[in-house]
PDB file of C-alpha atoms in Angstrom:
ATOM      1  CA  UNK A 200     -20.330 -26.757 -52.110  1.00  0.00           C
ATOM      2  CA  UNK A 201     -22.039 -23.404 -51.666  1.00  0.00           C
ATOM      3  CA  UNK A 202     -24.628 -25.266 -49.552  1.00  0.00           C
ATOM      4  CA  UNK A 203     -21.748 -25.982 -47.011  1.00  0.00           C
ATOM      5  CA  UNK A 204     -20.288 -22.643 -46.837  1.00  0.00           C
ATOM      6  CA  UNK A 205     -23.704 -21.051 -45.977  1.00  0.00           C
ATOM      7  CA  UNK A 206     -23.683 -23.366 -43.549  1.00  0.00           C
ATOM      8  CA  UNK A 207     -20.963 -22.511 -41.868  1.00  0.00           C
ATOM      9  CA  UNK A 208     -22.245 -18.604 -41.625  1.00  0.00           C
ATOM     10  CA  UNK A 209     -25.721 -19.848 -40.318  1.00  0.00           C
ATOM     11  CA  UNK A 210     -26.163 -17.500 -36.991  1.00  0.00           C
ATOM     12  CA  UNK A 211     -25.190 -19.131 -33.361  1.00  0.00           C
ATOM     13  CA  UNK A 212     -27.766 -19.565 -30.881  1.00  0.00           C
ATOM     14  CA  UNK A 213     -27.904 -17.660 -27.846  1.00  0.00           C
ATOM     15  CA  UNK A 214     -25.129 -17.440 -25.968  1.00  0.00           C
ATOM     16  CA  UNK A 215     -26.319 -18.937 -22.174  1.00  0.00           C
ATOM     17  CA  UNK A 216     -24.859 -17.625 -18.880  1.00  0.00           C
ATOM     18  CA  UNK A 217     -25.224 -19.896 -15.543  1.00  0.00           C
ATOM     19  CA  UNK A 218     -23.198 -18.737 -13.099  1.00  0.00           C
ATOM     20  CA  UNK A 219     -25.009 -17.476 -10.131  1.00  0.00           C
ATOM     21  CA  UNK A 220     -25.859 -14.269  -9.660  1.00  0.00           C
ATOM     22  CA  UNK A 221     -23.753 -12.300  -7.295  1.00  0.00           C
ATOM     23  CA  UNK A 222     -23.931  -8.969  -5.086  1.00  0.00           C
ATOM     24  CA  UNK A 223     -22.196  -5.670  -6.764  1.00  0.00           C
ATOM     25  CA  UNK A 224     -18.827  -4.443  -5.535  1.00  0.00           C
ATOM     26  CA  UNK A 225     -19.252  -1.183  -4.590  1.00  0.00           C
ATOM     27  CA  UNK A 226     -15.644   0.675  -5.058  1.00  0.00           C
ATOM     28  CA  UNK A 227     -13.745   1.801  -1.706  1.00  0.00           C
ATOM     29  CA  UNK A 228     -14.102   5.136  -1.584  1.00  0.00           C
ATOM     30  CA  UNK A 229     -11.333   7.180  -1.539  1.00  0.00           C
ATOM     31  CA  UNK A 230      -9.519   7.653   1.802  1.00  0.00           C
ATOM     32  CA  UNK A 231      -9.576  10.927   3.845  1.00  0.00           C
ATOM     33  CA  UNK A 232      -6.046  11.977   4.654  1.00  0.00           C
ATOM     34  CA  UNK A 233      -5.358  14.670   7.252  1.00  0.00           C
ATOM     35  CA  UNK A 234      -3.251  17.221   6.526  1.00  0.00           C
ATOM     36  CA  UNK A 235       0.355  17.198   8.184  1.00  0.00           C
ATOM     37  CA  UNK A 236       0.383  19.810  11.332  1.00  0.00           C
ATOM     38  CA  UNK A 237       3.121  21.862  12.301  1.00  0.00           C
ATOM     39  CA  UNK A 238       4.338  21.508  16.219  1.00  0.00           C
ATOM     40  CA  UNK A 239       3.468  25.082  17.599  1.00  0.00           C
ATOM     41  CA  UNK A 240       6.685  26.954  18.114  1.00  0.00           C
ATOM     42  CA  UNK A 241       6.960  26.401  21.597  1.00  0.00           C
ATOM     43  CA  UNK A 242       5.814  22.836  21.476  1.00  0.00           C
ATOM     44  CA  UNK A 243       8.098  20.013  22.927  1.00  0.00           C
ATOM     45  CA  UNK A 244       9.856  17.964  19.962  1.00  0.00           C
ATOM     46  CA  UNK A 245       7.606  14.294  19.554  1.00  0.00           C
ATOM     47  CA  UNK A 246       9.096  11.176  21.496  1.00  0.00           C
ATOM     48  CA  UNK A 247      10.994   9.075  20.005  1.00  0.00           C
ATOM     49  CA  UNK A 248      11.728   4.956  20.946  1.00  0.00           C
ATOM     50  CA  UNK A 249      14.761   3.443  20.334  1.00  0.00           C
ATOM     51  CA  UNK A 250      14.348  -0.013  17.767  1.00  0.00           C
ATOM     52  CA  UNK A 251      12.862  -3.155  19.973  1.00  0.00           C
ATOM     53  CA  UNK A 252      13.719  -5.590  17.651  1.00  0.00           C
ATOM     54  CA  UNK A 253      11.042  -6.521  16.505  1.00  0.00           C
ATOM     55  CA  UNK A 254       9.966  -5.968  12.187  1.00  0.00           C
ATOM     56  CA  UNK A 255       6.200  -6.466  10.875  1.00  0.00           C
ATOM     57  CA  UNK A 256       6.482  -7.107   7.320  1.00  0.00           C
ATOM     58  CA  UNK A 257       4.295  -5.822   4.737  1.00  0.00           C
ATOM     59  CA  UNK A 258       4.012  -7.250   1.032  1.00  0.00           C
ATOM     60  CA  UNK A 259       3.937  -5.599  -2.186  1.00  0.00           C
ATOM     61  CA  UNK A 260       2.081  -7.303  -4.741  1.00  0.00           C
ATOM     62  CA  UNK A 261       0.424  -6.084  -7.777  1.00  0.00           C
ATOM     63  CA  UNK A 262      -1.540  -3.473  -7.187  1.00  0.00           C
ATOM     64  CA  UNK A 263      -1.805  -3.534  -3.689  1.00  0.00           C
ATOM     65  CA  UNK A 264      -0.280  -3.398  -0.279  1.00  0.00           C
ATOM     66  CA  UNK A 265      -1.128  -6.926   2.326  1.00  0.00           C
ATOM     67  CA  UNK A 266      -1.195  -5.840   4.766  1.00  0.00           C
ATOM     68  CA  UNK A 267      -2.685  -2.134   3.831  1.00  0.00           C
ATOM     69  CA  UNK A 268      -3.305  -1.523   7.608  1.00  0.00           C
ATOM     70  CA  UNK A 269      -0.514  -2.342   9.886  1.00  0.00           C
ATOM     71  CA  UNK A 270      -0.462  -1.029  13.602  1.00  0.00           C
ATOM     72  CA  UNK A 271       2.802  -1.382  15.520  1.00  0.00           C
ATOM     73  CA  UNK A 272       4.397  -0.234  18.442  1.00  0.00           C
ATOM     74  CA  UNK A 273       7.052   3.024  18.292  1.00  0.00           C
ATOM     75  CA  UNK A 274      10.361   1.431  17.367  1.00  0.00           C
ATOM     76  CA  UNK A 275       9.332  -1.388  15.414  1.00  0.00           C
ATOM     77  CA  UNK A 276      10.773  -1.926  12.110  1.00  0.00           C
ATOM     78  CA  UNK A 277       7.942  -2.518   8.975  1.00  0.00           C
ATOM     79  CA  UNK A 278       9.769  -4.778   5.920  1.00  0.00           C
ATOM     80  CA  UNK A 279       8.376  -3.560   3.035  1.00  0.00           C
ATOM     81  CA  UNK A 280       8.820  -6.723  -0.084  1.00  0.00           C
ATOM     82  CA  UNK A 281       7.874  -6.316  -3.542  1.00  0.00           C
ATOM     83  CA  UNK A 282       6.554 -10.026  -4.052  1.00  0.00           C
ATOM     84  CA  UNK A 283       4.471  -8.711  -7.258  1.00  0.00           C
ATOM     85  CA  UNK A 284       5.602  -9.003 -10.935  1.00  0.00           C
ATOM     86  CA  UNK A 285       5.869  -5.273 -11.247  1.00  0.00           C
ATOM     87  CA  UNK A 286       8.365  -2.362 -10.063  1.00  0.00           C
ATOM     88  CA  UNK A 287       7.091  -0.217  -7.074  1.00  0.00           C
ATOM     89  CA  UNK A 288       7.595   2.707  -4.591  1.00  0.00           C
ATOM     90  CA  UNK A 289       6.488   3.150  -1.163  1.00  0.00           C
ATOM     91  CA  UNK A 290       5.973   7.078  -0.636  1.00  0.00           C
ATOM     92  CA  UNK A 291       4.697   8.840   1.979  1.00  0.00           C
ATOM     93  CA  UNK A 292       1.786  10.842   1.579  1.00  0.00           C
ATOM     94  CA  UNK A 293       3.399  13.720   3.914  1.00  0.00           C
ATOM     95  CA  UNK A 294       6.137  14.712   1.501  1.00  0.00           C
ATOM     96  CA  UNK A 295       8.189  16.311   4.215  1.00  0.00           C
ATOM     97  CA  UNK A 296       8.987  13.028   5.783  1.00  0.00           C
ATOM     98  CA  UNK A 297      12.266  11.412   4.865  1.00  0.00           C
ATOM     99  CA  UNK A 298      11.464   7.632   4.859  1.00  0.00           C
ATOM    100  CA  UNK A 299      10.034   5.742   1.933  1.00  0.00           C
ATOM    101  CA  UNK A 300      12.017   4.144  -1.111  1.00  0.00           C
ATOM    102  CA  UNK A 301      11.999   4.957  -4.711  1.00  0.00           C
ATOM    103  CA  UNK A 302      10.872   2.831  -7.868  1.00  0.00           C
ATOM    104  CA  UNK A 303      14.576   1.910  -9.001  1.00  0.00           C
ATOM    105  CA  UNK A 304      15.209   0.263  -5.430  1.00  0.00           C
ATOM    106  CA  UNK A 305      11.953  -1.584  -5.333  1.00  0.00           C
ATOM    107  CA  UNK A 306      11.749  -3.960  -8.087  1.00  0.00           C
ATOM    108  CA  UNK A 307      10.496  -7.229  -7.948  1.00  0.00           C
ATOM    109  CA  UNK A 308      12.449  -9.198  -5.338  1.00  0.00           C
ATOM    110  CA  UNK A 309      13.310  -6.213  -3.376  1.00  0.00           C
ATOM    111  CA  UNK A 310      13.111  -5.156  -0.157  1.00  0.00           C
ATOM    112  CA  UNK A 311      12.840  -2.067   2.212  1.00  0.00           C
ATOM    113  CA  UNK A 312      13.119  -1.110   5.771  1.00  0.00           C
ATOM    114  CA  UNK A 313      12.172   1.354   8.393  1.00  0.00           C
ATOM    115  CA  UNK A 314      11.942   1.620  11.715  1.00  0.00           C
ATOM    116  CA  UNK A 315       9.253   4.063  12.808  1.00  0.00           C
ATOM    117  CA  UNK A 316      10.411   5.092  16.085  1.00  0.00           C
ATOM    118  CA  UNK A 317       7.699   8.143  16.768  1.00  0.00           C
ATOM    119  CA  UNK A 318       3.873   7.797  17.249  1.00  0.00           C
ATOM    120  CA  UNK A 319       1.600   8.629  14.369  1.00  0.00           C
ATOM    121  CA  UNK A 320      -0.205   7.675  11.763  1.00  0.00           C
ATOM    122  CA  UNK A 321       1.672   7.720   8.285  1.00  0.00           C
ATOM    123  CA  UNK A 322      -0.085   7.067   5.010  1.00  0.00           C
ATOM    124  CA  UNK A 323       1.603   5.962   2.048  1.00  0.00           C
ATOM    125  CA  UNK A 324       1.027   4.745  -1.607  1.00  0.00           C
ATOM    126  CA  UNK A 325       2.138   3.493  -4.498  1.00  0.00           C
ATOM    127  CA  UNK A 326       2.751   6.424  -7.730  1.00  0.00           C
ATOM    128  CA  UNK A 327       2.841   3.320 -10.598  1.00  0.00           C
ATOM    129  CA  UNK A 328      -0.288   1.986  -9.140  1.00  0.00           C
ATOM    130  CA  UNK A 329      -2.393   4.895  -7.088  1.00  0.00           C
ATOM    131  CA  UNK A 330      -2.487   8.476  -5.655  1.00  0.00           C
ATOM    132  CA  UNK A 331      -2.239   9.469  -2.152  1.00  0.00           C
ATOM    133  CA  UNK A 332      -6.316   8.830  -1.895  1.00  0.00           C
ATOM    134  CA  UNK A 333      -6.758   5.667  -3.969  1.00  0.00           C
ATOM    135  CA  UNK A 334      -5.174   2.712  -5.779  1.00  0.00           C
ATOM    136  CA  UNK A 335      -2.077   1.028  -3.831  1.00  0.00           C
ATOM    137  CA  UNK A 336      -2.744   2.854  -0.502  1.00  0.00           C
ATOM    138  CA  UNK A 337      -1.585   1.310   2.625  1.00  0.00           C
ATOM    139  CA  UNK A 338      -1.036   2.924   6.252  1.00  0.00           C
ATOM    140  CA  UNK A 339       0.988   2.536   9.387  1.00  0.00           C
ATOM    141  CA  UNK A 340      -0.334   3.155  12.671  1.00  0.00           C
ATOM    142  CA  UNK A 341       2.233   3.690  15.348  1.00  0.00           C
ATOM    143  CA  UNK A 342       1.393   4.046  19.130  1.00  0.00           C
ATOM    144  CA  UNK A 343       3.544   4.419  22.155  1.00  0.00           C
ATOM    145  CA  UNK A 344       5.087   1.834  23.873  1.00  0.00           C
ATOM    146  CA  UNK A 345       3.628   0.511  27.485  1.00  0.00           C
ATOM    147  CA  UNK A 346       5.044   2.423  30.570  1.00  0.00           C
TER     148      UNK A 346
END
């Protein structure tokens, strides 16, 4: 009997690994955000495009944003969706701005809209999953319409 329990402790061989070797992921670095600029004094106010109707729709999932990049056209409307298993935010980085929606609004199954109806570029992230630099980043890229 005590012949079969030492047995049973004897060590295992070596553990073999024989998946092929792959190329390290090197982490993204983190994004360089411009600061927000104040219009000089005098300065006209920005244009602003009424809605055209059309809405570019941008998934939450866990973790991250798909698409993180979007670039639209002034007066398009971006559908935010939390498809992920987890509650989370959309924010903008520029904490002046007004748009965005908050954690209790944007659990799973959720959605939010906006219509960004002034050129720009407008960062954003996610405060469960990232800062304004890294984690669940994503940005919107707005240009003018065509004359």
């Amino acid at each position: 009997m005590a012949l079969i329990a030492l047995a049973g402790c004897a060590p295992d061989g070596p553990d073999v690994y024989t998946a092929p070797p792959t190329e390290p992921v090197a982490p993204a670095p983190p994004r360089t955000i411009p600061p927000p600029t104040e219009p000089a004094p005098d300065a006209p106010p920005p244009e602003t495009f009424p809605p055209n109707g059309e809405t570019v729709q941008v998934r939450s999932l866990d973790n991250s944003y798909r698409a993180e990049t979007i670039e639209i056209v002034a007066g398009t409307e971006v559908l935010w969706t939390n498809n992920g298993r987890n509650d989370h935010n959309v924010l903008p980085v520029d904490e002046t701005m007004t748009w965005g929606v908050d954690t209790e609004d944007f659990v799973p199954g959720d959605e939010y809209r906006f219509v960004f109806d002034t050129p720009g570029v407008f960062p954003y992230y996610c405060s469960i999953h990232g800062t304004k630099e890294v984690g669940m980043v994503g940005t919107v890229i707005v240009s003018a319409p065509a004359p």
